[in-house]
Coordinates of C-alpha atoms in Angstrom, one line a residue:
Chain A
M1 CA 23.7 -12.5 -29.6
A2 CA 24.2 -11.2 -26.1
R3 CA 22.1 -8.2 -27.0
R4 CA 19.4 -10.3 -28.4
N5 CA 19.4 -12.4 -25.2
E6 CA 19.1 -9.2 -23.1
E7 CA 16.1 -8.1 -25.2
R8 CA 14.5 -11.5 -24.8
R9 CA 15.1 -11.4 -21.1
A10 CA 13.6 -8.0 -20.7
A11 CA 10.5 -9.1 -22.7
L12 CA 10.1 -12.1 -20.4
L13 CA 10.3 -9.9 -17.3
D14 CA 7.8 -7.5 -18.8
A15 CA 5.5 -10.4 -19.3
A16 CA 6.1 -11.5 -15.7
I17 CA 5.1 -8.0 -14.5
E18 CA 1.8 -8.3 -16.5
V19 CA 1.2 -11.8 -15.0
L20 CA 1.9 -10.6 -11.5
A21 CA -0.6 -7.7 -11.9
A22 CA -3.3 -9.8 -13.5
E23 CA -3.0 -13.0 -11.6
G24 CA -1.2 -12.3 -8.4
A25 CA 2.1 -13.8 -7.2
R26 CA 0.4 -17.2 -7.0
G27 CA -0.3 -17.1 -10.7
L28 CA 3.3 -16.4 -11.7
T29 CA 4.6 -19.6 -13.3
F30 CA 7.1 -20.1 -16.1
R31 CA 4.2 -21.4 -18.3
A32 CA 2.1 -18.3 -17.7
V33 CA 5.1 -16.0 -18.6
D34 CA 5.8 -18.0 -21.8
Q35 CA 2.2 -17.6 -22.8
R36 CA 2.0 -13.9 -22.0
A37 CA 5.3 -13.3 -23.9
A38 CA 4.0 -15.4 -26.8
V39 CA 7.2 -17.5 -26.8
P40 CA 7.6 -21.3 -27.0
A41 CA 6.9 -23.2 -23.8
G42 CA 10.1 -23.7 -21.9
T43 CA 11.7 -20.3 -22.9
A44 CA 11.4 -18.6 -19.5
S45 CA 12.9 -21.6 -17.8
N46 CA 16.0 -21.1 -20.0
Y47 CA 16.5 -17.6 -18.7
F48 CA 15.8 -17.9 -15.0
A49 CA 17.1 -20.6 -12.7
N50 CA 13.9 -20.8 -10.7
R51 CA 10.7 -19.0 -9.7
D52 CA 12.5 -16.9 -7.0
E53 CA 14.9 -15.5 -9.6
L54 CA 12.0 -14.6 -11.8
L55 CA 10.2 -12.9 -9.0
T56 CA 13.1 -10.8 -7.9
Q57 CA 14.2 -9.9 -11.4
A58 CA 10.7 -8.8 -12.2
G59 CA 10.8 -6.4 -9.2
G60 CA 14.1 -5.0 -10.5
R61 CA 12.6 -4.6 -14.0
V62 CA 9.7 -2.5 -12.6
Y63 CA 12.3 0.0 -11.1
E64 CA 14.2 0.0 -14.3
R65 CA 11.1 1.0 -16.2
L66 CA 9.9 3.5 -13.6
G67 CA 13.2 5.3 -13.5
P68 CA 12.7 9.0 -14.5
G69 CA 15.2 9.0 -17.3
E70 CA 18.1 11.5 -17.8
A71 CA 15.9 14.3 -19.1
V72 CA 13.6 14.3 -16.1
L73 CA 16.6 14.0 -13.7
A74 CA 18.4 16.9 -15.3
A75 CA 15.2 19.0 -15.1
G76 CA 15.4 19.0 -11.3
F77 CA 18.6 21.0 -11.6
D78 CA 17.0 23.6 -13.9
G79 CA 15.4 26.9 -12.8
P80 CA 14.6 27.9 -9.2
R81 CA 14.7 25.1 -6.5
D82 CA 11.6 26.3 -4.8
R83 CA 8.3 25.0 -3.5
A84 CA 6.6 25.4 -6.9
R85 CA 9.4 23.3 -8.5
L86 CA 9.1 20.5 -5.9
T87 CA 5.3 20.5 -6.3
E88 CA 5.7 20.1 -10.1
L89 CA 8.2 17.3 -9.7
M90 CA 5.8 15.5 -7.3
H91 CA 2.9 15.8 -9.7
D92 CA 5.1 14.4 -12.4
L93 CA 6.2 11.6 -10.2
V94 CA 2.7 10.5 -9.4
A95 CA 1.8 10.8 -13.1
R96 CA 4.8 8.7 -14.1
V97 CA 4.1 5.9 -11.6
T98 CA 0.3 5.7 -12.3
A99 CA 1.1 5.6 -16.1
F100 CA 2.5 2.1 -15.5
P101 CA -0.2 0.6 -13.3
T102 CA 0.8 -3.0 -13.7
G103 CA 4.3 -2.1 -12.5
F104 CA 3.0 -0.7 -9.3
L105 CA 0.5 -3.5 -8.7
A106 CA 3.2 -6.1 -9.5
L107 CA 5.5 -4.6 -6.8
L108 CA 2.6 -4.8 -4.3
E109 CA 2.1 -8.4 -5.2
L110 CA 5.8 -9.0 -4.6
R111 CA 5.7 -7.2 -1.3
L112 CA 2.8 -9.5 -0.2
E113 CA 4.6 -12.5 -1.5
S114 CA 7.7 -11.4 0.4
T115 CA 5.9 -11.9 3.7
R116 CA 6.0 -15.6 2.9
R117 CA 9.5 -15.7 1.3
P118 CA 12.4 -14.4 3.3
E119 CA 14.8 -14.4 0.3
L120 CA 12.5 -12.3 -1.8
R121 CA 12.0 -9.9 1.2
E122 CA 15.8 -9.5 1.4
V123 CA 16.2 -8.7 -2.3
L124 CA 13.2 -6.4 -2.4
T125 CA 14.3 -4.5 0.7
A126 CA 17.7 -3.9 -0.8
R127 CA 16.2 -2.8 -4.2
I128 CA 13.7 -0.4 -2.6
R129 CA 16.3 0.9 -0.2
A130 CA 18.6 1.7 -3.1
D131 CA 15.7 3.6 -4.8
L132 CA 14.9 5.5 -1.6
E133 CA 18.5 6.4 -1.0
G134 CA 18.7 7.6 -4.6
N135 CA 15.7 9.8 -4.0
L136 CA 17.3 11.3 -0.9
A137 CA 20.6 11.9 -2.6
Y138 CA 19.0 13.5 -5.7
H139 CA 16.8 15.8 -3.6
E140 CA 19.9 17.0 -1.7
S141 CA 22.2 17.4 -4.6
A142 CA 19.6 19.2 -6.7
G143 CA 19.2 21.6 -3.8
L144 CA 15.5 21.1 -3.6
P145 CA 13.7 22.5 -0.5
G146 CA 13.1 20.3 2.5
D147 CA 15.2 17.8 4.5
R148 CA 15.3 14.0 4.7
S149 CA 12.1 13.8 6.6
T150 CA 10.4 15.8 3.8
V151 CA 11.5 13.2 1.2
L152 CA 10.5 10.3 3.4
L153 CA 7.1 11.7 4.2
L154 CA 6.5 12.5 0.6
Y155 CA 7.5 8.9 -0.2
L156 CA 5.0 7.5 2.3
A157 CA 2.0 9.7 1.4
L158 CA 2.4 9.6 -2.3
N159 CA 2.8 5.8 -2.5
W160 CA -0.5 5.3 -0.7
L161 CA -2.1 8.0 -2.9
V162 CA -1.0 6.0 -6.0
L163 CA -2.3 2.8 -4.3
E164 CA -5.7 4.5 -3.8
Q165 CA -5.8 5.6 -7.4
L166 CA -4.9 2.2 -8.8
T167 CA -6.9 -0.1 -6.5
L168 CA -10.0 1.9 -5.5
P169 CA -10.1 4.9 -7.9
E170 CA -13.6 6.1 -6.8
L171 CA -12.6 6.5 -3.2
L172 CA -10.9 9.9 -3.7
P173 CA -11.9 11.9 -6.8
D174 CA -9.0 12.8 -9.2
Q175 CA -9.2 16.5 -8.3
Q176 CA -9.1 15.8 -4.6
R177 CA -6.0 13.5 -5.0
H178 CA -4.3 16.2 -7.1
G179 CA -5.1 18.9 -4.5
L180 CA -3.7 16.6 -1.7
V181 CA -0.3 16.4 -3.5
T182 CA -0.1 20.2 -3.6
T183 CA -1.2 20.6 0.0
L184 CA 1.2 18.0 1.2
V185 CA 4.3 19.7 -0.3
E186 CA 3.0 23.1 0.9
R187 CA 2.6 22.0 4.5
L188 CA 5.8 19.9 4.7
L189 CA 7.8 22.9 3.4
D190 CA 6.1 25.6 5.4
A191 CA 6.8 23.8 8.6
G192 CA 10.1 22.2 7.8
P193 CA 13.5 23.2 9.1
Q194 CA 14.1 25.4 6.1
A195 CA 10.7 27.2 6.4
Chain B
M30 CA -29.4 -20.3 18.0
A31 CA -29.1 -17.0 16.1
R32 CA -26.3 -15.9 18.5
R33 CA -24.5 -19.2 17.9
N34 CA -24.8 -18.7 14.2
E35 CA -23.3 -15.2 14.5
E36 CA -20.4 -16.5 16.4
R37 CA -19.8 -19.3 13.9
R38 CA -20.0 -16.7 11.0
A39 CA -17.5 -14.5 12.8
A40 CA -15.1 -17.4 13.3
L41 CA -15.4 -18.3 9.6
L42 CA -14.6 -14.8 8.6
D43 CA -11.6 -14.7 11.0
A44 CA -10.4 -17.9 9.3
A45 CA -10.9 -16.2 5.9
I46 CA -8.8 -13.3 7.0
E47 CA -6.0 -15.7 8.0
V48 CA -6.3 -17.5 4.6
L49 CA -6.2 -14.2 2.7
A50 CA -3.1 -13.1 4.5
A51 CA -1.3 -16.4 4.2
E52 CA -2.3 -17.6 0.8
G53 CA -3.5 -14.5 -1.1
A54 CA -6.9 -13.9 -2.6
R55 CA -6.4 -16.8 -5.1
G56 CA -6.0 -19.1 -2.1
L57 CA -9.3 -18.2 -0.6
T58 CA -11.7 -21.1 -1.1
F59 CA -14.5 -22.5 1.0
R60 CA -12.4 -25.6 1.6
A61 CA -9.4 -23.5 2.8
V62 CA -11.7 -21.6 5.2
D63 CA -13.3 -24.7 6.6
Q64 CA -9.8 -26.2 7.2
R65 CA -8.4 -23.1 8.8
A66 CA -11.5 -22.8 11.1
A67 CA -11.3 -26.5 11.9
V68 CA -14.9 -27.1 11.0
P69 CA -16.5 -29.9 8.9
A70 CA -16.1 -29.5 5.1
G71 CA -19.1 -27.7 3.7
T72 CA -19.6 -25.4 6.7
A73 CA -18.5 -22.1 5.1
S74 CA -20.7 -22.7 2.0
N75 CA -23.7 -22.9 4.3
Y76 CA -22.9 -19.4 5.6
F77 CA -21.9 -17.5 2.4
A78 CA -23.8 -17.7 -0.9
N79 CA -20.6 -17.5 -2.9
R80 CA -16.9 -16.6 -2.9
D81 CA -17.6 -12.9 -3.6
E82 CA -19.8 -12.7 -0.5
L83 CA -17.0 -14.3 1.5
L84 CA -14.5 -11.9 0.2
T85 CA -16.5 -8.8 0.9
Q86 CA -17.6 -9.9 4.4
A87 CA -14.1 -10.7 5.3
G88 CA -13.2 -7.1 4.4
G89 CA -16.0 -5.9 6.7
R90 CA -14.8 -8.1 9.5
V91 CA -11.3 -6.6 9.4
Y92 CA -12.8 -3.2 9.9
E93 CA -15.0 -4.5 12.7
R94 CA -11.9 -5.9 14.5
L95 CA -9.8 -2.8 13.8
G96 CA -12.3 -0.5 15.3
P97 CA -10.9 1.5 18.2
G98 CA -13.6 0.6 20.7
E99 CA -15.6 2.8 22.9
A100 CA -12.8 3.5 25.4
V101 CA -10.3 4.7 22.8
L102 CA -12.9 6.8 21.1
A103 CA -13.9 8.5 24.3
A104 CA -10.3 9.2 25.1
G105 CA -10.1 11.5 22.2
F106 CA -12.5 13.8 24.0
D107 CA -10.4 13.8 27.2
G108 CA -7.9 16.4 28.1
P109 CA -6.4 19.1 25.9
R110 CA -7.0 18.7 22.1
D111 CA -3.5 19.8 21.1
R112 CA -0.7 18.6 19.0
A113 CA 0.6 16.2 21.7
R114 CA -2.8 14.5 22.0
L115 CA -3.1 14.1 18.2
T116 CA 0.5 12.7 18.1
E117 CA -0.4 10.2 20.8
L118 CA -3.6 9.2 19.1
M119 CA -1.7 8.6 15.8
H120 CA 1.0 6.4 17.5
D121 CA -1.9 4.4 19.1
L122 CA -3.5 4.0 15.8
V123 CA -0.4 2.7 14.1
A124 CA 0.2 0.3 17.1
R125 CA -3.4 -0.9 16.9
V126 CA -3.3 -1.6 13.1
T127 CA 0.1 -3.3 13.2
A128 CA -1.0 -5.5 16.1
F129 CA -3.4 -7.2 13.7
P130 CA -1.0 -7.7 10.7
T131 CA -3.1 -10.4 9.0
G132 CA -6.1 -7.9 8.9
F133 CA -4.1 -5.3 7.1
L134 CA -2.5 -7.8 4.7
A135 CA -5.9 -9.3 4.0
L136 CA -7.3 -5.9 3.1
L137 CA -4.4 -5.3 0.7
E138 CA -5.1 -8.7 -0.9
L139 CA -8.7 -7.6 -1.3
R140 CA -7.7 -4.3 -2.8
L141 CA -5.5 -6.1 -5.4
E142 CA -8.3 -8.6 -6.0
S143 CA -10.7 -5.8 -6.5
T144 CA -8.7 -4.6 -9.6
R145 CA -10.1 -7.8 -11.2
R146 CA -13.6 -7.8 -9.7
P147 CA -15.7 -4.7 -10.1
E148 CA -18.4 -5.9 -7.6
L149 CA -15.7 -6.3 -4.9
R150 CA -14.3 -2.9 -5.7
E151 CA -17.6 -1.3 -5.2
V152 CA -18.3 -2.9 -1.8
L153 CA -14.7 -2.2 -0.7
T154 CA -14.8 1.4 -1.8
A155 CA -18.1 2.0 0.1
R156 CA -16.6 0.3 3.3
I157 CA -13.4 2.3 3.2
R158 CA -15.2 5.5 2.4
A159 CA -17.4 5.0 5.5
D160 CA -14.4 4.4 7.6
L161 CA -12.6 7.5 6.3
E162 CA -15.7 9.7 6.7
G163 CA -16.0 8.3 10.2
N164 CA -12.4 9.4 10.9
L165 CA -13.1 12.9 9.5
A166 CA -16.2 13.3 11.6
Y167 CA -14.6 12.1 14.7
H168 CA -11.6 14.4 14.3
E169 CA -13.9 17.4 13.9
S170 CA -16.3 16.5 16.7
A171 CA -13.5 15.8 19.1
G172 CA -12.1 19.2 18.3
L173 CA -8.7 17.8 17.5
P174 CA -6.3 20.2 15.7
G175 CA -6.0 20.3 11.9
D176 CA -8.5 20.3 9.1
R177 CA -9.8 17.7 6.6
S178 CA -6.6 17.8 4.6
T179 CA -4.7 17.0 7.8
V180 CA -6.8 13.9 8.4
L181 CA -6.5 12.8 4.7
L182 CA -2.7 13.3 4.6
L183 CA -2.3 11.4 7.9
Y184 CA -4.4 8.6 6.4
L185 CA -2.2 8.4 3.3
A186 CA 1.2 8.5 5.0
L187 CA 0.4 6.3 8.0
N188 CA -1.2 3.6 5.8
W189 CA 2.0 3.3 3.8
L190 CA 4.1 3.4 7.0
V191 CA 2.2 0.4 8.2
L192 CA 2.6 -1.3 4.9
E193 CA 6.3 -0.8 5.1
Q194 CA 6.4 -2.3 8.6
L195 CA 4.3 -5.3 7.7
T196 CA 5.9 -6.2 4.3
L197 CA 9.5 -5.0 4.4
P198 CA 10.2 -4.3 8.1
E199 CA 13.9 -3.8 7.6
L200 CA 13.6 -0.9 5.1
L201 CA 12.9 1.7 7.8
P202 CA 14.1 0.9 11.3
D203 CA 11.4 1.0 14.1
Q204 CA 12.8 4.1 15.6
Q205 CA 12.9 6.0 12.3
R206 CA 9.2 4.9 11.6
H207 CA 8.2 6.2 15.1
G208 CA 10.0 9.5 14.5
L209 CA 8.3 10.0 11.2
V210 CA 4.8 9.8 12.8
T211 CA 5.8 12.5 15.3
T212 CA 7.4 14.7 12.6
L213 CA 4.4 14.3 10.2
V214 CA 1.9 15.5 12.8
E215 CA 4.2 18.3 13.8
R216 CA 4.6 19.6 10.3
L217 CA 1.0 19.2 9.2
L218 CA -0.1 21.1 12.2
D219 CA 2.5 23.8 12.2
A220 CA 1.6 24.7 8.6
G221 CA -2.1 24.0 8.6
P222 CA -4.8 26.6 8.7
Q223 CA -5.0 26.5 12.5
A224 CA -1.3 27.0 12.9

């Protein structure tokens, strides 16, 4: 029963992500989530105490689904830890995030909504900080090239690159976007402290 | 009379920007704009044929207000065109954009809304492309260091840096954000083709 509840909760959060991406934060109501999940009216309100809880848990669910998985994480420890490997990992990362467009767009909606809701901002800051710290720790423990600034600058530039692709895809052609990832890794490493 | 109309139109667009940032794209109605601009109900609908026109012109108005102005543009041609100058210009740029937070947030709302409205996406893409091309041309004509990739990578990373500051300001402390701008310029130039 507990397991069944967990599955139902996850399905409701997945529905909330779709509603956020399609309708914006203002469109996220219990009713809209029930409809999107195709469950009886009133279901979502049995799982989440209020709308804030639904918003914050939807954000957590995006990160859960965006996680690279064991296989991908382990791959970072395979083979040479050089520039080519880091470049490959960054291309994989961009591909993984853009393959779940509603997740990225839902997180953006949550960021914008958090400018109006301090509680949401606090939870979202903690969640994204944990993710970023995880990236920094992984990079270091895998012995990948570059320092903390490398990881942070990759985080900044690649996030906006994904935002371009998902909101205004015609602005930068696919090939140019791909080339920019390679060039970014190249320049950050050539000039970094380990250059 | 024409001048007075232009002023009124600009004031209505400024009100639309504030509504977008505060209420999201879904909250942008003629009535909300009239209220925010403190003008009689029905005024905005005399100036804009429909909601799409209001959305796209609000986006254009953000860029109009974000423009660096003649003095700042001219300054790029003063003194040495070296790394220190580019670093200074990038710090100024971040300061200028973050000083108009509702403008940046309104543009993000428009980007998200454009995933649902192809006409808006087209207009927004053209507007942002013109701005980006302007940046590239300015960089080159001012003889600032770095190539096109330098400008594009600065555009990506600094946009997300501003987004962090305006949506989740506690994620990266001010000082760390400031340091990242300096480090980014440093590394992009040290490794670039003109290094």
